[in-house]
Amino acid sequence: MEGLAMLRQLIGQLQELLELYGSHPSSLVLPSPSLSPLPHPLHLLQPLPPPPPPPPPLLSQFHSHHQRQQQQRQHHSWCVLNVDDGSADDYYSLIMAAGKSGNFKMLEPCKPPHAKKPRKERTRGKLSGTTNTAEIMEQQIWKDFPEDLFEAVIARLPIATFFRFRSVCRKWNSLLDSQSFSQHCAQVPQGNPWFYTITHENVNSGAIYDPSSKKWHHPTISSLPNKMIVLPVASAGGLVCFLDIGHRNFYVCNPLTQSFKELPARSVKVWSRVAVGMTLNGNSTCGGYKILWVGCDGEFEVYDSLKNSWTRPGHMPSSIKLPLSLNFRSQAVSIDGTLYFMRSDPEGIVSYDMVNGVWKQYIIPAPLHLTDHTLAECGGRIMLVGLLTKNAATCVCIWELQKMTLLWKEVDRMPNIWCLEFYGKHVRMTCLGNRGLLMLSLRSRQMNRLVTYDVSNREWLKVPGCVVPRGRKRQWIACGTAFHPCLTAIA
Amino acid sequence: MKFCAVKQYFDDENNNNITSGASTTMIPLPNVESHPLAILITYCKKHLKIKANNADNKKETEKEMEQYEQELLKKVMPQELTELILAANYLNFKEALDFFCRAVASAIQNKSIEFVRKFFGLESDFELGEEEKLREEFAWSFEGVDED
């Protein structure tokens, strides 16, 4: 039964193709299932009447019939369904596969398709999705293609693929230095951020997670100097800002390329813990970026990448209550050039406008029973992510700030089934990322669960465990940040 | 903005105070064949229509556009793809250029390096050992990929 449905589908597709080419189907051979099993002359492309289920032998009938018809078709530019290369079984399996994907590949004119697909392609199940791949394999077409437009295509490859294809030739290996390539990259809309994480097992280098392909990458050559323990504290425009573990020196790098810079020393020689925020001046790192650090005593400084220097733009206004009990586990959030930091005592948010140099304070009561909370943002809305623990039950909750009332309103929760795993256990949560897509690392004594949350479509997804290549043990995520993978961001 | 090159032509005309009705102006497009131009016009019309239908719902627009694009790809011949990219580039039709480049990118993204070389007619011009070094440096990008 299924075989016939697929045969009909095949015939339908052939009809379409014939319309496209406007050729006459005069010698195309197809069996009509209503006829008896004896070989028969054809009807061509008549809409099949609802038939009784044909016995499989019909296909082998077709096969032998087809062979007889072969000579008549020599001159025709169409060579569809050349089953001579294989047996009828192969042909049948071809139809079965095509039917299953519901998307039979468009056949090339003047070239008989292989009745038996090469095994690699078959096992990869490539019939659906990237269609026409077989057809685009014409080299001649590309010989005269202008280089500039080559770059337009390469800029649209997935990041990992781009790095793989750097081994194609010298030109492709040096694309990162090309101005025109950078311009093409700037035209490609940004997708999901990636996550740069530091694992407990390997604090010297990062493990990078790509949520689009759900793969962990372990770059062989770290962008950071060895023998230094640095923690990612902020990111903007594809660059990640690191602070060493003693809170002294800042470093900026693009985790994908070797672009790296150690920032000049700060003028304030106090090495207590600081909160850090990072903003871009324009749309990309070409326009420069700024990094702000602020301490609990109200001291702050701003680094300007264009001048490569720190400046102290003033003092915090007296209206802002000191000391600032900054929430250091929360990343700063940046919206339109203003940075937002979480504080407690009083609970709320302090913001700094990087363009105009103005500090503001917002008193916002925190939800009850809240722990491990961090700020995030999505489309200009300020969100709060945190753990709600009531009795023995723990749940991850998402709140949105109501700007009119300055109150947090709960808008989402992690699916209950996942929360059950933490029932009765002491859980800590780290939030990686602060915009759009967040990665949550939930740790209890024996396990480390990783989850991503997409704020705009409220989607919770599990993250595969982080395992080094040729390793088997899952790594524990200590901390990290999200960053937008950008090939052309320069520190 | 679609067909920026054409719009430019109209703007220039207005600036030169040529009094001819827009409907009767002939715009020379020497670098575009008629067939890819027809496809681009259809693409443009369809895009505008889908946008109008789903005025407020951006996600719906994207979804419908994706469906239309998938259908279109099935009907486009391989030779046409290069012509379409060239035409969209000449006409400064950004959305179409982006779409057709994405189509080619997605067709080659899972292929081996050898395949890509053959596909674009490129030769490996690395010195001895250079390629191995690169493969080692970017070993992470090769993980989980079957080299044909």
XYZ file of C-alpha atoms in Angstrom:
639
model
C 0.000 0.000 0.000
C 2.698 2.332 0.991
C 4.601 1.476 -2.136
C 1.797 2.635 -4.323
C 1.324 5.898 -2.479
C 4.955 6.624 -3.086
C 4.719 5.672 -6.680
C 1.894 8.108 -7.095
C 3.877 10.792 -5.421
C 6.755 10.094 -7.748
C 4.464 10.367 -10.716
C 3.101 13.651 -9.416
C 6.603 15.046 -9.114
C 7.466 13.868 -12.586
C 4.436 15.690 -13.874
C 5.689 18.856 -12.279
C 9.109 18.410 -13.741
C 7.694 17.839 -17.188
C 5.714 21.033 -16.961
C 8.876 22.832 -15.991
C 10.811 21.518 -18.977
C 7.903 21.551 -21.388
C 9.057 18.369 -23.028
C 6.839 15.640 -24.204
C 6.560 12.622 -22.103
C 6.084 10.477 -25.079
C 8.294 7.645 -24.148
C 8.161 7.693 -20.379
C 7.180 4.354 -19.064
C 4.968 3.828 -16.097
C 2.754 0.984 -15.147
C -0.878 1.352 -14.469
C -1.713 -0.629 -11.422
C -5.205 -1.431 -12.516
C -3.881 -3.616 -15.287
C -3.071 -7.221 -14.915
C 0.482 -8.243 -14.153
C 1.235 -8.896 -17.827
C 3.529 -6.357 -19.463
C 1.594 -3.652 -21.147
C 2.049 -0.579 -23.201
C 1.793 2.643 -21.375
C -0.196 5.328 -20.219
C 1.571 8.144 -19.442
C 0.987 10.440 -16.564
C -2.673 9.912 -16.357
C -3.959 10.667 -12.909
C -4.108 7.260 -11.327
C -7.517 6.040 -10.336
C -7.769 4.922 -6.714
C -6.237 1.570 -7.215
C -6.328 -1.735 -5.498
C -3.038 -2.366 -3.715
C -0.546 -3.534 -6.273
C 1.604 -6.506 -5.515
C 5.343 -5.717 -5.370
C 5.962 -7.852 -8.417
C 4.611 -4.926 -10.396
C 7.843 -3.103 -9.813
C 9.888 -5.894 -11.208
C 7.477 -6.005 -14.106
C 8.247 -2.388 -14.560
C 11.908 -3.117 -14.442
C 11.881 -5.641 -17.249
C 9.433 -3.561 -19.210
C 11.626 -0.551 -18.802
C 14.574 -2.374 -20.153
C 12.706 -3.219 -23.285
C 11.729 0.382 -23.701
C 15.254 1.557 -23.121
C 16.222 1.715 -26.764
C 13.244 3.806 -27.680
C 14.355 6.381 -25.205
C 17.945 6.763 -26.241
C 17.502 10.087 -27.919
C 15.345 11.669 -25.339
C 17.045 14.191 -23.147
C 15.268 12.725 -20.147
C 16.613 9.754 -18.458
C 14.550 9.470 -15.401
C 14.393 6.280 -13.434
C 17.242 4.455 -15.024
C 17.038 1.308 -13.086
C 19.670 -0.441 -15.071
C 22.323 0.397 -12.605
C 20.694 -1.566 -9.916
C 18.054 -4.087 -9.261
C 14.401 -3.335 -8.812
C 14.965 -3.606 -5.106
C 17.250 -0.621 -5.211
C 14.698 1.286 -7.169
C 12.090 0.350 -4.643
C 14.264 1.464 -1.793
C 14.912 4.722 -3.609
C 11.201 5.346 -3.804
C 10.719 4.296 -0.232
C 13.365 6.745 0.901
C 11.989 9.509 -1.272
C 8.496 8.903 -0.077
C 9.533 8.963 3.523
C 11.201 12.312 3.279
C 8.295 13.589 1.253
C 10.720 15.467 -0.845
C 12.090 13.739 -3.860
C 15.143 15.477 -5.129
C 14.803 17.286 -8.401
C 16.425 15.179 -11.061
C 19.055 16.571 -13.321
C 18.278 16.514 -16.970
C 20.675 14.569 -19.177
C 22.038 12.617 -16.247
C 20.526 9.505 -14.834
C 20.438 9.608 -11.067
C 22.073 6.704 -9.317
C 19.429 4.233 -8.430
C 21.430 3.306 -5.377
C 22.536 6.284 -3.352
C 26.087 6.217 -2.051
C 25.958 4.801 1.410
C 27.315 7.834 3.234
C 24.601 10.065 1.878
C 21.930 7.540 2.658
C 22.938 7.047 6.233
C 23.153 10.757 6.728
C 19.568 11.071 5.659
C 20.271 14.009 3.460
C 17.245 13.749 1.231
C 15.348 16.405 3.086
C 16.619 19.725 4.284
C 19.511 20.688 2.030
C 17.860 19.903 -1.266
C 19.460 20.342 -4.647
C 22.906 19.679 -3.242
C 23.596 17.140 -5.960
C 22.567 19.665 -8.533
C 24.703 22.495 -7.287
C 27.734 20.344 -7.847
C 28.642 21.988 -11.124
C 32.087 23.414 -10.995
C 32.015 25.326 -14.276
C 29.397 27.687 -13.000
C 31.624 28.941 -10.247
C 34.831 29.536 -12.127
C 33.945 33.048 -13.207
C 32.173 34.004 -10.031
C 33.437 37.293 -8.598
C 35.444 36.947 -5.398
C 33.446 39.524 -3.555
C 30.353 37.376 -3.838
C 32.298 34.273 -2.767
C 32.830 36.111 0.483
C 29.089 36.770 0.713
C 28.519 33.030 0.680
C 31.342 32.181 3.094
C 30.140 34.838 5.564
C 26.897 32.860 5.812
C 28.479 29.565 6.762
C 28.154 28.354 10.350
C 31.102 29.511 12.424
C 32.549 26.055 13.002
C 32.320 25.348 9.274
C 34.139 28.580 8.497
C 37.071 27.490 10.636
C 37.072 24.094 9.026
C 37.115 25.618 5.541
C 40.097 27.757 6.361
C 42.069 24.720 5.256
C 40.675 24.963 1.733
C 43.229 27.406 0.380
C 45.343 30.384 1.386
C 42.763 32.908 0.324
C 40.126 31.392 2.554
C 42.585 31.207 5.410
C 43.231 34.922 5.231
C 39.630 36.082 4.954
C 39.665 37.416 8.504
C 42.099 40.097 7.351
C 39.904 41.131 4.474
C 37.937 44.344 4.876
C 35.295 43.286 2.358
C 34.776 40.005 4.198
C 34.241 41.898 7.450
C 31.610 43.972 5.713
C 29.816 40.872 4.510
C 29.910 39.418 8.012
C 28.400 42.616 9.367
C 25.450 42.152 7.000
C 24.596 38.716 8.308
C 21.992 38.936 11.069
C 23.215 37.711 14.416
C 21.957 34.359 15.525
C 22.054 32.825 18.951
C 24.881 33.725 21.275
C 27.464 31.123 22.206
C 28.579 30.459 25.761
C 32.147 30.703 26.955
C 32.467 28.631 30.116
C 35.165 27.769 32.590
C 34.964 24.269 33.943
C 36.123 23.126 37.346
C 38.299 20.485 35.764
C 40.145 22.826 33.482
C 40.337 26.388 34.714
C 42.952 27.485 32.256
C 40.966 27.255 29.085
C 37.359 27.590 28.128
C 34.775 25.206 26.835
C 32.462 26.850 24.336
C 28.857 25.832 23.785
C 27.018 26.453 20.519
C 23.262 26.273 21.176
C 22.347 26.227 17.480
C 24.135 22.969 16.834
C 24.004 21.852 20.499
C 27.696 21.115 20.456
C 30.523 21.802 22.832
C 33.757 23.055 21.330
C 37.120 22.855 22.989
C 39.498 25.148 21.141
C 42.981 23.689 21.054
C 44.709 27.006 21.266
C 43.375 29.254 23.950
C 43.133 32.934 23.183
C 44.287 33.669 26.712
C 47.826 33.523 27.982
C 48.593 30.328 29.803
C 49.122 29.898 33.518
C 46.653 32.570 34.361
C 43.300 32.062 35.907
C 40.905 34.576 34.469
C 37.169 34.697 34.758
C 34.803 36.089 32.137
C 32.830 38.994 33.572
C 31.211 40.772 30.632
C 30.858 40.653 26.889
C 29.801 42.867 23.997
C 30.035 42.706 20.217
C 31.704 39.307 20.150
C 34.413 40.227 22.666
C 34.674 38.843 26.175
C 36.115 40.818 29.066
C 38.069 38.833 31.648
C 39.211 39.737 35.097
C 41.952 37.815 36.763
C 41.117 35.993 39.913
C 42.762 38.609 42.100
C 40.492 41.328 40.650
C 43.445 43.239 39.360
C 43.916 43.115 35.636
C 41.457 43.201 32.810
C 41.788 41.347 29.537
C 39.657 41.473 26.426
C 39.616 38.833 23.746
C 37.607 37.320 20.928
C 37.280 33.669 21.937
C 37.137 32.582 18.305
C 40.210 34.282 16.945
C 43.530 35.100 18.530
C 42.595 38.738 19.029
C 43.606 39.556 22.601
C 44.459 42.634 24.616
C 45.550 43.258 28.151
C 44.038 46.494 29.373
C 46.247 49.093 31.014
C 46.291 49.109 34.796
C 43.439 50.835 36.572
C 44.186 54.034 38.429
C 42.421 52.933 41.586
C 44.704 50.684 43.534
C 42.061 48.981 45.566
C 41.713 45.348 44.785
C 38.379 44.499 46.249
C 35.665 42.854 44.248
C 34.062 44.872 41.466
C 31.084 44.613 39.183
C 31.812 45.036 35.496
C 29.783 46.123 32.509
C 30.682 46.456 28.838
C 29.061 48.402 26.019
C 29.739 49.069 22.361
C 29.974 52.597 21.075
C 28.241 51.760 17.842
C 27.060 48.586 16.218
C 30.306 46.696 16.173
C 33.694 46.694 17.790
C 35.001 48.862 14.951
C 33.436 51.837 16.667
C 35.136 50.971 19.925
C 33.833 49.749 23.254
C 33.758 50.852 26.883
C 34.189 48.874 30.061
C 33.012 50.075 33.438
C 33.970 48.686 36.820
C 32.245 49.798 39.988
C 33.105 48.899 43.578
C 31.032 48.726 46.714
C 32.404 51.996 47.988
C 31.026 53.819 44.978
C 34.326 54.104 43.155
C 34.140 53.553 39.440
C 36.143 53.953 36.277
C 35.480 53.701 32.558
C 37.830 52.275 29.965
C 37.597 53.620 26.420
C 39.045 51.300 23.799
C 39.527 54.119 21.308
C 41.810 55.961 23.707
C 43.062 52.778 25.376
C 42.867 54.406 28.767
C 40.834 54.499 31.964
C 39.123 57.664 33.116
C 37.262 58.568 36.271
C 34.247 60.489 34.974
C 33.147 61.738 38.371
C 31.569 60.534 41.556
C 28.449 58.681 42.365
C 25.637 61.060 43.347
C 24.863 61.248 47.039
C 21.325 60.085 46.409
C 22.660 56.609 45.887
C 23.068 54.901 49.220
C 26.497 53.569 49.959
C 27.962 51.079 50.460
C 26.636 49.437 47.333
C 25.917 45.833 48.198
C 26.414 44.796 44.629
C 25.268 41.423 43.501
C 28.542 40.155 42.088
C 27.038 36.915 40.847
C 24.762 38.861 38.566
C 26.107 40.104 35.285
C 25.423 43.683 34.387
C 22.828 44.237 31.702
C 23.232 46.806 28.963
C 20.338 48.431 27.128
C 20.901 51.313 24.716
C 24.195 52.328 26.233
C 23.033 52.174 29.857
C 24.335 49.563 32.265
C 22.152 48.095 35.015
C 23.572 46.467 38.162
C 21.718 44.622 40.881
C 22.172 45.652 44.468
C 20.674 44.943 47.813
C 20.222 47.048 50.952
C 18.115 48.640 49.603
C 17.059 46.036 47.081
C 16.990 47.307 43.578
C 18.996 48.361 40.576
C 21.549 51.079 39.943
C 22.099 52.209 36.388
C 24.846 54.134 34.652
C 24.366 55.891 31.337
C 27.667 55.378 29.559
C 27.032 58.139 27.082
C 25.997 60.905 29.466
C 27.750 59.656 32.582
C 24.683 59.642 34.827
C 23.968 57.289 37.732
C 20.410 56.464 38.735
C 18.908 54.306 41.448
C 15.734 52.228 41.444
C 14.310 50.673 44.595
C 12.705 47.368 43.669
C 11.671 44.817 46.305
C 12.981 41.344 45.559
C 10.640 38.373 45.388
C 10.506 36.282 48.561
C 12.548 33.128 49.055
C 14.794 34.170 46.208
C 18.399 33.045 45.862
C 21.091 33.020 43.183
C 19.387 35.730 41.245
C 20.780 37.566 38.250
C 19.658 40.201 35.801
C 18.987 39.590 32.150
C 17.376 41.487 29.351
C 15.391 40.750 26.231
C 14.219 43.305 23.737
C 14.663 46.153 26.188
C 12.791 44.399 28.985
C 14.688 43.828 32.210
C 14.297 40.315 33.580
C 15.273 38.580 36.779
C 16.288 34.929 36.911
C 16.544 33.141 40.207
C 15.825 30.158 42.386
C 12.649 30.069 44.433
C 12.939 27.716 47.363
C 9.859 26.990 49.395
C 9.911 24.146 51.893
C 11.967 21.538 50.125
C 10.950 22.430 46.593
C 13.210 24.470 44.380
C 12.215 25.987 41.098
C 13.822 28.310 38.594
C 11.667 31.362 38.039
C 11.725 34.236 35.608
C 10.426 37.694 36.461
C 9.979 40.762 34.346
C 10.375 44.278 35.678
C 7.198 46.322 35.440
C 8.564 49.751 34.613
C 5.494 51.620 35.765
C 5.352 50.132 39.227
C 8.979 49.028 39.632
C 7.878 45.615 40.748
C 8.971 42.168 39.621
C 6.231 40.111 38.030
C 6.668 36.363 37.570
C 6.354 35.443 33.925
C 7.699 31.913 33.646
C 8.965 28.892 35.559
C 11.097 25.903 34.685
C 8.934 22.872 33.831
C 7.916 21.109 36.984
C 9.307 17.755 35.941
C 12.778 19.188 35.756
C 12.408 20.941 39.097
C 11.537 17.657 40.780
C 15.088 16.526 40.321
C 16.150 19.091 42.894
C 13.522 18.355 45.463
C 14.977 18.258 48.918
C 18.455 19.060 47.649
C 20.551 22.099 48.213
C 20.879 23.729 44.800
C 23.039 26.548 43.546
C 22.477 28.224 40.233
C 24.778 30.196 37.976
C 23.356 32.115 35.061
C 25.567 32.483 32.030
C 24.542 35.152 29.627
C 22.394 38.167 30.182
C 20.510 38.755 26.942
C 17.979 36.768 24.975
C 19.328 33.264 25.478
C 20.550 32.245 28.923
C 22.371 29.166 30.123
C 21.603 28.043 33.641
C 23.992 25.807 35.491
C 22.208 24.090 38.365
C 24.411 22.294 40.823
C 23.650 20.040 43.715
C 26.173 17.895 45.492
C 26.162 15.156 42.928
C 25.097 16.698 39.718
C 25.383 19.660 37.422
C 22.379 20.193 35.186
C 22.627 22.529 32.273
C 19.647 24.183 30.716
C 19.137 27.004 28.229
C 16.238 29.421 28.445
C 15.123 31.551 25.514
C 13.454 34.607 26.995
C 11.583 35.705 23.897
C 9.866 32.413 23.127
C 9.973 31.036 26.688
C 11.639 27.835 25.639
C 13.515 25.598 28.052
C 16.015 23.229 26.517
C 18.414 20.721 27.999
C 22.076 21.122 27.244
C 24.224 18.078 26.525
C 26.945 17.465 29.069
C 30.307 19.057 28.497
C 32.813 16.352 27.697
C 36.315 16.929 26.386
C 37.242 15.210 23.135
C 38.164 11.606 23.777
C 36.939 12.054 27.324
C 33.952 10.504 28.994
C 33.422 12.386 32.169
C 31.027 15.297 32.233
C 32.641 18.511 33.297
C 31.263 20.884 35.883
C 30.615 24.421 34.778
C 32.020 26.914 37.232
C 31.124 30.162 35.501
C 30.957 31.784 32.134
C 29.317 34.306 29.906
C 27.445 34.449 26.656
C 29.028 36.117 23.668
C 28.000 36.689 20.091
C 30.299 34.661 17.852
C 31.805 37.281 15.636
C 34.670 36.446 13.334
C 35.693 40.021 12.867
C 35.556 41.437 16.393
C 38.931 42.829 17.338
C 39.965 43.392 20.938
C 14.502 48.423 0.542
C 14.252 46.272 -2.544
C 15.804 46.887 -5.905
C 17.857 49.758 -4.650
C 19.600 50.175 -7.979
C 16.288 50.746 -9.708
C 15.171 53.205 -7.054
C 18.436 55.039 -7.497
C 17.649 55.360 -11.158
C 14.272 56.916 -10.412
C 15.789 59.258 -7.872
C 18.390 60.360 -10.347
C 15.716 60.971 -12.906
C 13.733 63.141 -10.552
C 16.841 65.067 -9.778
C 17.391 65.699 -13.455
C 13.814 66.898 -13.812
C 12.995 64.532 -16.590
C 9.299 64.722 -17.042
C 8.359 61.264 -17.968
C 5.762 59.197 -16.224
C 7.191 56.388 -14.141
C 5.156 53.875 -16.045
C 6.848 54.609 -19.329
C 10.438 54.914 -18.166
C 12.832 52.374 -19.526
C 15.566 51.464 -17.136
C 18.620 49.888 -18.664
C 19.787 46.820 -16.782
C 22.592 45.561 -18.942
C 23.953 43.109 -16.425
C 20.804 41.212 -15.642
C 19.325 38.442 -17.729
C 15.580 38.341 -18.108
C 15.100 34.994 -16.423
C 16.758 35.746 -13.076
C 15.125 39.164 -13.153
C 11.721 37.503 -13.454
C 12.485 35.295 -10.483
C 13.667 38.253 -8.430
C 10.538 40.216 -9.236
C 8.368 37.285 -8.193
C 10.417 36.922 -4.996
C 10.015 40.604 -4.250
C 6.276 40.613 -4.855
C 5.823 37.543 -2.719
C 7.876 39.062 0.066
C 5.821 42.252 0.063
C 2.598 40.284 -0.062
C 3.544 38.103 2.897
C 4.630 41.149 4.829
C 1.324 42.884 4.148
C -0.656 39.817 5.148
C 1.106 39.483 8.474
C 1.448 43.156 9.234
C 2.117 42.890 12.955
C 3.288 39.374 13.327
C 6.962 39.246 12.485
C 7.297 35.570 13.315
C 4.468 34.617 10.972
C 6.092 36.633 8.222
C 9.367 34.828 8.771
C 7.715 31.448 8.806
C 5.743 32.004 5.636
C 8.743 33.498 3.911
C 10.804 30.456 4.862
C 8.189 28.145 3.405
C 8.088 30.129 0.199
C 11.875 30.127 0.014
C 12.024 26.352 0.397
C 9.538 25.958 -2.435
C 11.469 28.364 -4.604
C 14.725 26.526 -4.051
C 13.199 23.326 -5.369
C 12.390 24.982 -8.652
C 15.638 26.810 -9.210
C 18.273 25.260 -11.416
C 21.890 25.168 -10.220
C 23.134 27.415 -13.020
C 20.463 29.886 -12.117
C 21.685 30.242 -8.568
C 24.861 32.022 -9.616
C 22.938 34.246 -12.037
C 20.479 35.074 -9.296
C 23.214 36.032 -6.885
C 24.876 38.221 -9.496
C 21.570 39.827 -10.448
C 20.535 40.470 -6.849
C 23.938 42.007 -6.204
C 23.753 44.268 -9.243
C 20.226 45.362 -8.410
C 21.218 45.916 -4.786
C 18.382 43.685 -3.629
C 19.729 42.787 -0.201
C 17.095 40.299 0.952
C 17.323 38.220 -2.203
C 21.129 38.319 -2.169
C 21.126 37.176 1.434
C 18.682 34.382 0.667
C 20.498 32.974 -2.343
C 23.894 33.170 -0.653
C 22.441 31.390 2.357
C 21.114 28.701 0.059
C 24.545 28.021 -1.361
C 26.159 28.202 2.088
C 23.727 25.693 3.502
C 24.327 23.391 0.539
C 28.058 23.193 1.179
C 28.242 23.506 4.959
C 28.442 19.789 5.665
C 30.743 18.927 2.817
C 34.376 17.956 3.009
C 37.226 20.288 2.166
C 38.020 18.340 -0.981
C 34.450 18.728 -2.126
C 34.506 22.460 -1.572
C 37.723 22.780 -3.545
C 36.240 20.911 -6.480
C 32.983 22.804 -6.195
C 34.539 26.247 -6.493
C 37.375 25.177 -8.735
C 40.021 25.968 -6.131
C 43.415 24.417 -5.617
C 45.184 23.935 -2.350
C 48.076 26.389 -2.465
C 49.449 25.617 0.957
C 53.045 24.729 1.484
C 54.039 21.397 2.877
C 52.804 21.038 6.400
C 50.830 24.267 6.383
C 47.532 22.536 5.930
C 48.249 20.031 8.670
C 49.063 22.866 11.011
C 45.787 24.571 10.247
C 43.832 21.389 10.761
C 45.492 20.957 14.107
C 44.863 24.529 15.151
C 41.194 24.260 14.299
C 40.761 20.631 15.253
C 37.729 21.605 17.290
C 35.827 22.543 14.164
C 36.458 19.141 12.619
C 35.004 17.210 15.501
C 31.999 15.132 14.684
C 32.298 15.854 10.982
C 32.663 13.039 8.478
C 35.305 13.863 5.954
C 34.186 12.377 2.640
